[in-house]
Each structure stands twice: as structure tokens, then as C-alpha cells.
Amino acid sequence: MLVGLEPPPLAEVRDAVFDTYQKLMPRVRASEPAVIVAIDEKTLDARGQWPWPRSTVAELVSAIGAARPAAIGLDLLFVEPDRTSPGGDAILAEALRGQKAVMAIAGLEYRDRRYPFPPQATPLRTSGRQRDLPLRRFDGHLQSRAEINRAAAGRGLISSDAQGVVRRVPILARIGQVIAPALSVEMLRVALDVPLLRLADRGDDRLDLGVGQVNVPLQGDGSLYVYFGGHDAERFVSAEDVLTGHAGAELLRDKLVLIGITGLGLLDFQVTPLGERIPGVEVHAQLLEQMFDGVYLHRPGGASWIESALLAAGGLLLVFSVPLLRPWASGLVLAAVIMAYMAIGLVAFRAGVLLNVGSPVLAVGLLFAALVASTLAEADRQRRMLREAQARVAGELEAARRIQMGLLPTPAALSGDGRFALDAMLEPARTVGGDFYDCFMLDAERLFFLVADVSGKGLAASLFMALSKSLLKSIALREGGDPAAILARANAEISRDDAESLFVTVFAGTLDLGSGRLVFCNAGHEPPLACQPGRAPYRLVESGGPPLCVIADYAYTNGVLDLAPGGWLCVVTDGVTEAMNERAELYGAARVLEVAKEFGGAEPQALLRALRDDVRRFAGKAEQSDDLTLLAVRWNG
């Protein structure tokens, strides 16, 4: 499915769509809380090239502090000792002491030996769901020298994961075991004089960060989409003007003042979705403007479902209209669908919600091309060829069906052992199919069974099914009944003969008839139902790994279920859960559970018949879309 998965090509489409939103509707500055004191070319010409003596930086901090700003944020690091002025570190520390100053922390992918311990960070009080948050993690960090760092009122992260265009920045990130806030957030906290930050986990890929009375909605990984306004020179004041007093104190009073380098050769340019190249320190300023204006962009966890629904609606419209209309009229329908997608995306963006309408547009375009091509194909010639081949193929398929069904075991052959009861059934969607099951005794005490589903349908799936079934049974008899080992070996052997890149989902289990212990492995298969006496049935969702022929040399893992006497397990293929009725509604796993609740410890045959009959009633006159396979085993004790 194109929407939701977003592989790299579609991720680029998504980013281009989000950038287009910002270009069409850039953020308008409603407030001016931040000022950037820039160490620019003018300042460097007057005071000398960077790095400066710490005493000069201290002079700049003192000049800013004299204007009584709300807070000062230094987008600078002083990692090495000051070799240009004796006692420079102490002079800078003294200038910072008593100021509402925030020093920068840079996250590293490795641990720097100079900083073996995590940095000091503002306390964070969490609430909501109790889970390990998937925050950006840095193994190490860089910070200013200890004497300078201790003098600051706070410390904030300046690192970004942007590769090219800056779209999201980590507002919260882990450095070791410490959660550190971004420089902009820490400046806001220091300005508001609050002792800690609050973090509420709202679920649905949403975190709420509280800084005093300010609430900042974050993505689930602690990042924030930056809503950029245009680059504005009014955000900047030359550091030289501050040092010489030419910049009035009113420019900095009660402002969040950022100190950063913008001089050529030292500037870390960042590219914004607006196509502009701005100094990195301006990103922090724009983040502060967002927080003050309360204007945010958020991509909710359910966005991919909305995009899928848009694709489904547009796709269905094209599927039903293109075959009935002339090509030019079909083109108008496609244009209307695309314009509707774009309008929905822009309306959502204005409300602060990011929807990727690029993937639905791409998908309906491909669907439209396929539909038009199919309607313009040589339908008459193909129909004649099909009529001539129909009789021959029908006979060959019927023979293939008989052979395929003959490969399946007869569960009644195992009915002589009173310690268990087992039954299975298979109804292919076509004459032949890709589903299969198997069941046999490994020895006097162990029953082995499996249910599998080959991707695709028809002859290719049926041939691959025969190969897979034979190899699985042969390996099971050789490997001694360990389901994970059997599937790992089968994964290697079946993959060698997989010229068509098919794959197989398998649920395999070995039941110890003496103890009722079931050792199982689920390779990408539909979760089975399990039921213990006196309890309601439930889905056994434990996974042992991906389908066979997907990842080479995958180490599958077993699960264990201890059945009580009368406990049972029912394995189905997706032909049950994904059966569709005439309204294109899915049967669903919840309905399987409802049917199973009525049977308790009934015979497996009765349970399977009830499930099959309920699926038929649900589907009505709709064509069976996939093979339907069920297997149930009950341990009698």
C-alpha cells in the first residue's frame, strides 16, 4: 500500500507537499519575543576574528544584561580553554552569573571522553501513558567548560537531525539517561522562572510539553515541525552596536535574546521549506515565535488512515467512472479528484494538521493510467482468445485442483487418539489456491500441525504451495518438532526456489499430548484464537518473525501456550478475517471471536463449520476473494 508505509521515494513526496504548504501559507509574525544579537561581519571587522577572548564575550553578555532581557541564550560552545586571555573563563562565568543565561549543549553520536557523564538538565515531570518514549537519543555531548557551564541558569540542546531542509527539530532528546530540552524551550523556562518542565503523553503520536502557562504540542518522538516565517532582518541586532551602545536598550528589554554567529565563513546556514538559507540561530528564534503565537504544525498518528481513506474514495470513484466515460471526461474526473485532495490538504494545514495528499495523488494517477490503458486494450481479441482457451484451461485446472486437494492430510486419520481432537477444512477462492495445512504425529507423544498461506492466488500460488508443503513436512520430520527451527530451515530452502519472489505466512505448532504444552511459531500469519476452559477466547498475537522468503537467515523464535484439559486453538488464514461482503466491508477478527465465544469446548469440527457458515452469511452474494482455511485442535488431557 502506498499510503502509510512511506518508503524513501514517497517520503520525499511527503516532504515536498509539506514544503509547498509552507510556501503557499508561510507563518506571519504576530509577536516579536526574540532578538538575535549577531556576531556578524561588522562585529568581526571591529573586534577581530572568531574565536574571541572570553573577556570580549563577557563584555557582550554584560552589555546585553544591562538592557534587562527576559533571558539570554548563547548558541555558542566554549569547549577548549581560553588561551588568548588569562582568566578568561572566570571572567565569562562572572558575567553569566546572575543573568538569566542559557548555555548550549551539542548532542553527539559518540561519547566524548571529556564528558563521561550526562549533562545537567532541567527536571521533567511526566504524566499520561507509562511507556518508554521514542525520543532522539545521543550517546554523548559537548558543552562549555565546567566553570562557564555552572554559572548559567540553564542548558539547552542545539543539535538537529536535519539533512538538507530543516523541517523538524528535537525539542526533547535523550543524552545518555538524561532528557534535555532544546535551547529555545530552556530559554522560555528561564524567562518564566519555572523550576521544571511538564510532559504529558497523550497517545496518538502526541506529547504536550508544558513550560509554565505555555503548552507546546510535540510529535511522539519529542520533535516539533517548525512553521517558518520568512527571513527577517528585523530579528537581528549587530553585536558591535550592542557593545558600542548604538543599539538602544529598548531593543533588548524583556526580550528573549539569542547570541549567535552570522559572519561569513563561520555561519551554519540552514535551508527552510520556504527555500531560504538562514543562520542556524534564527531557527531558535522562529521556534520561540511559534511558542508565543501558539501556532503549531502536527502530524497526528491517524494521518495515514485519513490519507488511505482519501485514496480509497478517489480510487473507487475512478474505478467506477473511468470504464463508463470517454477518455476526456475521465481526465476531468481525475483532475477533480486531485483538486479535492489539494484543497483538503490546504484546509488541514491552515488548522495546523499535516496531511500528505501527495501519495494519494500519485496513487490515483497511477490507477487512472492503468484503468485507461485497460479500457483501450484490445478487449475483443482477448475475449476470443479466452473463449478458445477456456475449455482447455478448465479441464487442466480441475485436474490440478484434485491433485492439490489430494496433497492435504485427512484429519480423521488422527482421530484414534483420545488425548486430542483435530479438524481442518480448506475452500480455495479459485479452482486452485495457495492455502494449505498439515498435521501428523512426530512420535507417540507429539502432534505437529501447521496452517500456511502463499502470497497470491491461482496456479503460481498452488505450485508454490505444493513445494512449500513438501519441504515443511520433510524438515519437520528431520528437525524434531521445534517450530522455530523448522521455519528457519524452511525459510532457507524454500527461498532458493522462489523465482517469482513469493512469500509464505505460516503458523506451526507442536502439541505435547502428555502435558498439553503447545510450542508454536508464527511467521507473519494471522494470529490464531486460543481458549482455556472457563475463559473467553482470545487472539494469540505473539509473533515469531516475518513470513518465509522475506528476510534471509532470519532467526525465528518460539512461543509457548500451556493448554488446560479442554483448551483449544483455532488457526485461520486471512481469507476468513478479510472476507468481504457486497458493501466491501471486512469480516474482521472481532467477529471471529464472537462466533468462537458460543462454542466453548465444543468439538473442533463444530467450531470450524460455524465459522465457515458465518463467513458465508456475511459475504452474501459477494465473490470469495481469498482462500479460506481453518484448523482447530483441542487437548482433552
XYZ file of C-alpha atoms in Angstrom:
637
model
C 0.000 0.000 0.000
C 1.465 3.380 -0.992
C -0.100 5.461 1.781
C 1.126 4.983 5.355
C 4.275 2.955 4.685
C 6.093 5.896 3.048
C 9.306 4.329 1.711
C 12.098 6.823 0.805
C 10.630 7.914 -2.590
C 7.226 8.584 -1.019
C 8.849 10.265 1.988
C 10.385 12.748 -0.447
C 6.939 13.327 -1.947
C 5.541 13.922 1.551
C 8.276 16.423 2.397
C 7.726 18.256 -0.893
C 3.992 18.505 -0.142
C 4.617 19.867 3.366
C 7.142 22.369 1.975
C 4.581 23.526 -0.597
C 2.062 24.182 2.186
C 4.555 26.478 3.921
C 5.464 28.278 0.690
C 1.787 28.939 -0.019
C 0.964 29.930 3.568
C 4.120 30.986 5.462
C 3.738 31.897 9.113
C 3.017 35.555 9.764
C 4.788 37.047 12.786
C 2.150 38.027 15.328
C 4.680 38.742 18.099
C 8.352 39.580 18.342
C 9.580 37.848 21.504
C 13.084 37.002 20.243
C 16.026 39.144 19.186
C 19.261 37.779 17.736
C 22.461 39.563 18.709
C 24.551 38.593 15.689
C 28.318 38.313 15.683
C 28.304 39.469 12.070
C 30.861 40.726 9.594
C 30.664 44.235 11.036
C 31.414 42.941 14.523
C 34.231 40.669 13.386
C 35.860 43.543 11.491
C 35.776 45.695 14.622
C 36.620 43.095 17.304
C 38.740 40.569 15.446
C 38.077 37.133 14.056
C 36.412 34.338 15.981
C 37.170 32.790 18.439
C 37.233 35.857 20.655
C 38.855 36.119 24.059
C 36.339 35.103 26.706
C 36.633 38.581 28.165
C 35.155 40.034 24.956
C 32.241 37.572 25.093
C 31.766 38.527 28.745
C 31.628 42.190 27.726
C 28.899 41.366 25.201
C 26.871 39.339 27.759
C 27.164 42.189 30.287
C 26.063 44.750 27.696
C 23.006 42.636 26.872
C 22.264 42.014 30.552
C 22.308 45.762 31.247
C 19.250 46.092 28.993
C 17.338 43.678 31.307
C 16.264 40.999 28.775
C 13.865 38.192 29.730
C 16.598 35.610 29.085
C 19.851 35.223 27.158
C 20.579 32.131 25.040
C 24.103 31.513 23.793
C 24.120 29.460 20.579
C 27.859 29.049 21.217
C 30.143 26.457 22.786
C 33.283 27.173 24.784
C 34.792 23.700 24.890
C 38.508 24.487 24.894
C 40.385 26.604 27.465
C 40.754 30.309 26.651
C 44.359 30.708 25.500
C 44.014 34.343 24.423
C 43.231 35.988 27.764
C 44.386 34.792 31.236
C 41.428 34.025 33.443
C 39.026 34.438 30.555
C 36.835 31.523 31.653
C 36.395 33.073 35.113
C 35.584 36.477 33.586
C 32.881 34.969 31.354
C 31.489 32.890 34.222
C 31.249 36.011 36.360
C 29.403 37.842 33.562
C 26.926 34.971 33.234
C 26.357 34.621 36.967
C 23.210 36.430 37.976
C 21.968 36.677 34.397
C 19.135 34.537 33.070
C 21.571 32.899 30.697
C 21.215 29.536 28.948
C 24.255 27.719 27.576
C 24.219 25.407 24.567
C 24.623 21.618 24.583
C 25.518 19.740 21.382
C 24.473 16.088 21.100
C 26.992 13.584 19.713
C 26.630 10.123 18.218
C 29.604 9.039 20.314
C 30.711 9.643 23.887
C 33.367 12.332 24.237
C 35.990 11.380 26.822
C 35.932 14.899 28.236
C 32.306 14.487 29.248
C 31.818 10.936 30.598
C 28.648 11.886 32.464
C 25.325 13.180 31.073
C 24.793 16.959 31.243
C 22.853 18.714 33.931
C 19.283 19.203 32.700
C 16.036 20.745 33.905
C 13.774 18.339 35.856
C 10.927 16.890 33.790
C 7.643 15.772 35.348
C 5.765 13.262 33.181
C 2.123 12.187 33.154
C -0.212 10.163 30.953
C 0.676 6.818 29.429
C 3.558 4.981 31.047
C 5.890 3.991 28.235
C 9.459 4.430 27.118
C 9.254 7.477 24.876
C 10.984 7.076 21.479
C 12.948 10.311 21.844
C 16.003 11.126 19.746
C 18.977 9.607 21.547
C 22.544 10.918 21.647
C 25.319 8.776 23.101
C 27.425 11.755 24.115
C 27.525 15.536 24.138
C 29.663 18.664 24.076
C 29.172 21.560 26.448
C 31.093 24.615 27.556
C 33.813 24.373 30.169
C 32.641 23.462 33.643
C 33.266 26.890 35.223
C 31.260 28.599 32.499
C 28.543 25.950 32.431
C 27.948 26.142 36.187
C 27.405 29.879 36.032
C 24.465 29.563 33.611
C 20.827 29.422 34.709
C 20.034 26.649 32.226
C 21.320 24.446 29.431
C 19.602 23.683 26.128
C 20.185 21.414 23.147
C 21.157 22.968 19.801
C 21.542 19.764 17.737
C 19.295 18.957 14.792
C 18.916 15.847 12.623
C 18.155 17.872 9.505
C 19.748 16.545 6.325
C 19.308 19.412 3.894
C 15.998 21.134 4.633
C 15.091 21.798 8.291
C 11.544 20.608 8.847
C 11.560 19.087 12.334
C 13.818 19.706 15.302
C 14.123 17.652 18.518
C 12.564 19.686 21.326
C 13.306 16.903 23.805
C 16.127 14.384 23.359
C 17.981 11.835 25.460
C 21.656 12.271 26.213
C 22.514 9.046 27.973
C 19.729 8.689 30.536
C 19.023 12.431 30.774
C 16.228 14.133 28.837
C 17.477 17.532 27.668
C 15.238 20.323 26.280
C 16.031 22.443 23.259
C 17.734 25.798 23.730
C 14.531 27.679 22.851
C 12.475 25.758 25.427
C 15.077 26.231 28.158
C 15.227 29.972 27.429
C 11.461 30.175 27.797
C 11.617 28.251 31.097
C 14.330 30.504 32.489
C 12.461 33.638 31.360
C 9.264 32.459 33.070
C 11.276 31.421 36.145
C 9.617 27.992 36.445
C 11.583 25.203 38.191
C 10.645 22.286 35.941
C 9.062 21.203 32.662
C 5.889 19.123 32.360
C 5.418 16.385 29.768
C 2.044 14.733 29.140
C 1.833 11.653 26.906
C -1.479 11.956 25.036
C -1.020 8.901 22.788
C -1.801 9.065 19.068
C 1.793 10.231 18.439
C 1.205 13.325 20.605
C 3.175 14.748 23.537
C 2.322 18.004 25.319
C 5.239 19.935 26.799
C 4.287 22.453 29.465
C 6.518 25.464 30.218
C 4.702 27.482 32.838
C 1.428 28.518 31.193
C 2.747 27.728 27.698
C 1.763 24.394 26.174
C 3.808 23.062 23.225
C 2.370 20.057 21.272
C 5.122 17.695 20.112
C 5.291 14.625 17.906
C 5.573 11.287 19.689
C 9.367 11.305 19.319
C 9.714 14.674 21.043
C 10.237 16.651 17.833
C 8.345 19.664 16.521
C 7.558 20.662 12.956
C 8.916 24.193 12.527
C 6.384 26.541 10.949
C 8.702 29.028 9.278
C 8.053 32.651 8.540
C 10.246 34.473 6.080
C 13.785 35.539 6.928
C 13.510 38.984 8.545
C 16.443 41.307 9.171
C 14.443 42.950 11.981
C 15.147 39.895 14.117
C 18.876 40.784 14.137
C 20.946 43.337 16.002
C 24.688 43.613 15.378
C 26.773 42.669 18.394
C 29.015 45.655 17.622
C 26.040 48.015 18.005
C 25.262 46.430 21.373
C 28.892 46.725 22.531
C 29.189 50.354 21.471
C 25.757 51.358 22.791
C 24.358 52.290 19.379
C 21.571 49.733 19.856
C 19.059 51.150 22.289
C 18.296 49.165 25.429
C 14.614 49.079 24.453
C 15.503 46.689 21.588
C 16.542 44.022 24.112
C 14.471 44.824 27.190
C 12.154 41.936 28.175
C 13.179 40.053 25.033
C 14.498 36.528 24.613
C 17.944 37.373 23.312
C 19.910 34.818 21.288
C 23.637 35.255 20.703
C 24.895 33.580 17.538
C 27.483 33.862 14.788
C 26.374 35.031 11.342
C 29.729 36.098 9.906
C 30.736 34.611 6.582
C 32.890 31.518 6.876
C 31.515 30.795 10.361
C 27.792 30.716 9.631
C 25.937 27.376 9.787
C 23.354 28.009 7.070
C 20.095 26.057 7.350
C 17.684 25.625 4.433
C 13.999 26.125 5.252
C 10.923 24.763 3.432
C 10.495 28.293 2.061
C 13.683 27.800 0.027
C 15.625 30.326 2.128
C 19.061 29.842 3.707
C 19.031 31.277 7.218
C 21.502 31.243 10.120
C 21.020 28.301 12.464
C 20.392 30.650 15.390
C 17.337 32.031 13.555
C 15.685 28.603 13.773
C 15.646 29.003 17.573
C 14.156 32.478 17.196
C 11.371 31.202 14.939
C 10.636 28.381 17.390
C 10.220 30.968 20.164
C 7.860 32.968 17.929
C 5.775 29.841 17.353
C 5.536 29.211 21.089
C 4.463 32.777 21.810
C 1.938 32.861 18.964
C 0.617 29.360 19.722
C 0.888 28.401 16.042
C 1.952 24.764 15.573
C 2.059 22.059 12.930
C 1.298 18.495 13.951
C 1.045 15.217 12.076
C -1.334 13.020 14.091
C -0.862 9.287 14.390
C -4.040 8.663 12.386
C -2.966 10.815 9.443
C -2.046 7.797 7.316
C -5.564 6.385 7.829
C -7.097 9.650 6.631
C -4.806 9.586 3.603
C -5.763 5.956 2.974
C -9.435 6.891 3.128
C -8.840 9.713 0.631
C -7.080 7.292 -1.686
C -9.865 4.722 -1.320
C -12.561 7.303 -2.061
C -10.768 8.706 -5.099
C -9.771 5.252 -6.319
C -13.329 3.940 -6.100
C -14.618 6.977 -7.970
C -12.131 6.351 -10.774
C -12.744 2.604 -10.810
C -16.477 3.116 -11.314
C -16.353 6.149 -13.622
C -13.423 5.561 -15.991
C -14.832 2.420 -17.673
C -18.136 4.249 -18.276
C -16.818 7.589 -19.554
C -14.918 8.833 -22.575
C -11.187 9.467 -22.017
C -11.572 13.291 -21.860
C -14.378 13.004 -19.323
C -12.300 10.549 -17.284
C -9.480 13.112 -17.286
C -11.844 15.723 -15.837
C -12.799 13.290 -13.077
C -9.111 12.736 -12.272
C -8.474 16.489 -12.206
C -11.426 16.992 -9.862
C -10.128 14.292 -7.502
C -6.634 15.825 -7.423
C -8.009 19.328 -6.804
C -10.163 17.979 -3.979
C -7.083 16.349 -2.411
C -5.142 19.612 -2.608
C -7.994 21.607 -1.097
C -8.314 19.153 1.797
C -4.559 19.323 2.425
C -4.517 23.136 2.478
C -7.547 23.381 4.768
C -5.962 20.887 7.165
C -2.662 22.819 7.084
C -4.426 26.033 7.978
C -5.811 24.170 11.004
C -2.273 23.034 11.920
C -2.657 19.434 10.713
C -0.186 17.977 8.206
C -1.800 15.632 5.687
C 0.270 14.096 2.927
C -2.013 14.324 -0.090
C 0.948 13.696 -2.395
C 0.779 9.923 -2.006
C -2.984 9.723 -2.803
C -2.416 11.997 -5.819
C 0.395 9.760 -7.058
C -1.631 6.612 -6.424
C -4.807 7.784 -8.187
C -2.652 8.976 -11.094
C -1.161 5.517 -11.454
C -4.595 3.951 -11.042
C -6.045 6.245 -13.695
C -3.279 5.341 -16.124
C -3.864 1.649 -15.505
C -7.628 1.999 -15.951
C -7.351 3.981 -19.179
C -4.804 1.550 -20.548
C -7.052 -1.366 -19.743
C -10.089 0.214 -21.395
C -8.072 0.925 -24.554
C -6.657 -2.606 -24.774
C -7.732 -4.993 -27.463
C -10.642 -6.365 -25.481
C -12.311 -8.165 -28.407
C -9.186 -10.053 -29.396
C -8.521 -11.057 -25.796
C -12.079 -12.286 -25.330
C -11.794 -14.501 -28.404
C -8.542 -15.954 -27.151
C -10.047 -16.546 -23.742
C -13.078 -18.356 -25.179
C -10.855 -20.665 -27.209
C -8.695 -21.466 -24.200
C -11.495 -21.631 -21.650
C -12.466 -25.243 -22.127
C -8.860 -26.467 -22.158
C -7.866 -24.474 -19.089
C -10.963 -25.517 -17.174
C -10.081 -29.179 -17.569
C -6.468 -28.619 -16.594
C -7.440 -26.566 -13.571
C -9.890 -29.211 -12.382
C -7.159 -31.820 -12.581
C -4.813 -29.511 -10.706
C -7.467 -28.943 -8.033
C -7.893 -32.679 -7.460
C -4.137 -33.146 -7.171
C -3.787 -30.188 -4.803
C -6.598 -31.284 -2.506
C -5.132 -34.785 -2.526
C -1.915 -33.408 -1.023
C -3.753 -32.323 2.112
C -3.964 -34.821 5.001
C -7.221 -36.206 6.297
C -7.655 -35.129 9.942
C -9.916 -38.127 10.560
C -6.850 -40.368 10.223
C -5.626 -38.983 13.576
C -8.940 -39.448 15.388
C -7.907 -42.681 17.128
C -6.003 -40.888 19.917
C -8.443 -39.735 22.607
C -5.991 -37.236 24.067
C -6.828 -34.665 21.396
C -9.384 -33.781 18.746
C -8.430 -32.087 15.469
C -10.233 -30.984 12.341
C -9.404 -28.795 9.345
C -11.004 -27.528 6.152
C -9.896 -25.596 3.072
C -12.031 -23.835 0.459
C -9.945 -22.229 -2.333
C -11.193 -18.957 -3.796
C -10.378 -20.255 -7.265
C -10.100 -23.732 -8.695
C -6.642 -23.938 -7.120
C -5.156 -21.780 -4.396
C -2.193 -21.059 -2.175
C -3.510 -22.025 1.283
C -2.574 -25.344 2.856
C -2.449 -27.148 6.174
C -0.730 -30.234 7.524
C -0.974 -32.388 10.639
C 0.808 -35.563 11.673
C 2.340 -37.329 14.669
C 6.047 -36.771 15.208
C 6.086 -39.640 17.676
C 3.697 -41.240 20.153
C 3.609 -38.135 22.347
C 3.802 -35.160 19.974
C 1.379 -33.818 17.387
C 2.690 -31.400 14.771
C 0.384 -29.142 12.754
C 0.633 -26.029 10.609
C -1.505 -23.663 8.557
C 0.080 -21.586 5.788
C -0.871 -19.051 3.136
C 1.167 -18.406 -0.019
C 1.029 -14.852 -1.348
C -1.111 -14.528 -4.441
C -3.687 -16.860 -5.918
C -4.129 -19.230 -8.810
C -1.690 -21.608 -10.450
C 1.511 -19.856 -9.336
C 0.404 -19.909 -5.714
C -0.747 -23.543 -5.949
C 2.600 -24.704 -7.366
C 4.485 -22.795 -4.699
C 2.095 -24.267 -2.124
C 2.994 -27.832 -3.192
C 6.704 -27.059 -2.925
C 6.338 -25.355 0.458
C 4.170 -28.089 1.962
C 6.519 -30.868 0.925
C 9.597 -29.092 2.249
C 7.921 -28.122 5.529
C 6.828 -31.675 6.265
C 10.212 -33.102 5.343
C 12.015 -30.584 7.539
C 9.605 -31.135 10.439
C 10.304 -34.851 10.435
C 14.051 -34.204 10.348
C 14.284 -31.302 12.799
C 12.492 -32.994 15.694
C 9.435 -30.768 16.097
C 10.933 -27.373 17.096
C 8.644 -24.950 15.154
C 11.145 -22.068 15.094
C 13.960 -24.303 13.847
C 11.637 -25.836 11.242
C 10.603 -22.424 9.889
C 14.176 -21.119 9.890
C 15.326 -24.129 7.856
C 12.287 -23.919 5.572
C 12.938 -20.202 5.037
C 16.367 -21.028 3.659
C 15.308 -23.966 1.497
C 12.105 -22.509 0.043
C 13.821 -19.199 -0.778
C 16.242 -20.997 -3.097
C 13.356 -21.991 -5.373
C 11.425 -18.708 -5.143
C 11.919 -17.354 -8.661
C 8.705 -15.289 -8.506
C 9.551 -13.636 -5.129
C 6.504 -15.144 -3.441
C 6.299 -15.465 0.335
C 4.516 -17.777 2.761
C 2.895 -16.967 6.101
C 2.975 -19.964 8.447
C 1.671 -20.813 11.893
C 3.282 -24.041 13.128
C 2.875 -25.774 16.451
C 3.940 -28.919 18.298
C 1.500 -30.168 20.949
C 2.802 -32.394 23.738
C -0.112 -34.773 24.262
C 1.043 -35.697 27.741
C 1.297 -32.212 29.235
C -0.794 -30.035 26.917
C 2.159 -27.744 26.267
C 1.964 -26.162 22.834
C 5.207 -24.771 21.392
C 4.451 -22.600 18.402
C 5.981 -20.138 15.967
C 4.055 -17.564 13.936
C 5.829 -16.439 10.756
C 3.729 -13.444 9.733
C 0.452 -15.383 9.867
C -2.960 -14.221 11.076
C -2.970 -14.508 14.911
C -4.901 -17.663 15.910
C -7.615 -17.978 18.533
C -6.927 -19.708 21.829
C -9.338 -20.652 24.574
C -8.928 -22.186 28.007
C -11.857 -23.814 29.849
C -13.990 -21.239 31.622
C -12.398 -18.300 29.806
C -13.340 -16.308 26.747
C -11.419 -16.939 23.526
C -8.623 -14.522 22.724
C -6.163 -13.845 19.904
C -2.676 -15.259 20.354
C -0.791 -12.251 18.984
C 2.766 -13.345 19.783
C 4.921 -13.230 16.642
C 7.927 -15.349 15.858
C 9.070 -13.366 12.823
C 8.194 -12.310 9.254
C 6.766 -14.585 6.536
C 9.062 -17.108 4.909
C 11.076 -15.850 1.898
C 11.038 -12.234 3.145
C 14.253 -11.962 5.223
C 17.082 -14.394 4.579
C 18.572 -16.290 7.558
C 16.013 -14.855 9.993
C 16.204 -16.367 13.499
C 12.609 -17.298 14.280
C 11.501 -17.607 17.911
C 9.015 -19.894 19.631
C 6.091 -19.082 21.870
C 4.590 -21.399 24.485
C 0.955 -21.963 25.432
C 0.051 -24.435 28.194
C -3.406 -25.781 27.409
C -5.640 -26.971 30.207
C -7.786 -30.072 29.530
C -10.464 -28.922 27.094
C -8.390 -25.953 25.915
C -8.209 -25.412 22.191
C -6.502 -23.454 19.440
C -8.042 -22.390 16.131
C -5.849 -21.191 13.250
C -7.358 -19.369 10.262
C -5.989 -17.652 7.168
C -6.754 -14.089 6.139
C -9.427 -15.475 3.832
C -11.600 -15.524 6.977
C -10.753 -12.173 8.573
C -10.544 -10.329 5.244
C -13.668 -11.854 3.678
C -15.702 -9.033 2.140
C -19.429 -8.561 1.662
C -21.170 -6.693 -1.130
C -20.504 -3.345 0.629
C -16.736 -4.054 0.664
C -16.796 -4.451 4.461
C -14.299 -6.831 6.067
C -15.395 -9.745 8.221
C -12.718 -8.909 10.810
C -11.072 -10.673 13.743
C -13.651 -9.347 16.215
C -16.424 -11.320 14.500
C -14.306 -14.487 14.598
C -14.044 -14.076 18.375
C -17.807 -13.542 18.694
C -18.543 -16.795 16.870
C -15.933 -18.693 18.913
C -17.416 -17.498 22.232
C -20.545 -19.563 21.615
C -18.671 -22.861 21.368
C -16.535 -23.098 24.498
C -15.061 -26.607 24.485
C -17.111 -27.941 21.558
C -15.706 -30.342 19.004
C -13.299 -28.697 16.526
C -15.487 -29.783 13.637
C -18.466 -27.860 15.033
C -16.387 -24.728 15.589
C -14.967 -24.786 12.059
C -18.366 -25.309 10.473
C -19.839 -22.460 12.490
C -17.047 -20.102 11.404
C -17.331 -21.127 7.750
C -21.120 -20.737 7.728
C -20.933 -17.319 9.404
C -18.396 -16.101 6.829
C -20.727 -17.251 4.039
C -23.687 -15.463 5.592
C -21.629 -12.289 5.989
C -20.294 -12.341 2.409
C -23.728 -12.960 0.910
C -23.502 -12.784 -2.858
C -20.032 -11.226 -2.870
C -17.378 -13.258 -4.652
C -14.946 -15.106 -2.419
C -11.765 -13.022 -2.629
C -9.249 -15.341 -0.969
C -8.716 -18.950 0.050
C -10.483 -19.890 3.281
C -8.614 -22.298 5.557
C -9.335 -23.280 9.169
C -7.735 -25.771 11.565
C -8.722 -26.391 15.184
C -7.138 -28.676 17.778
C -8.402 -29.384 21.287
C -6.342 -31.060 24.024
C -8.522 -33.422 26.015
C -5.943 -34.155 28.723
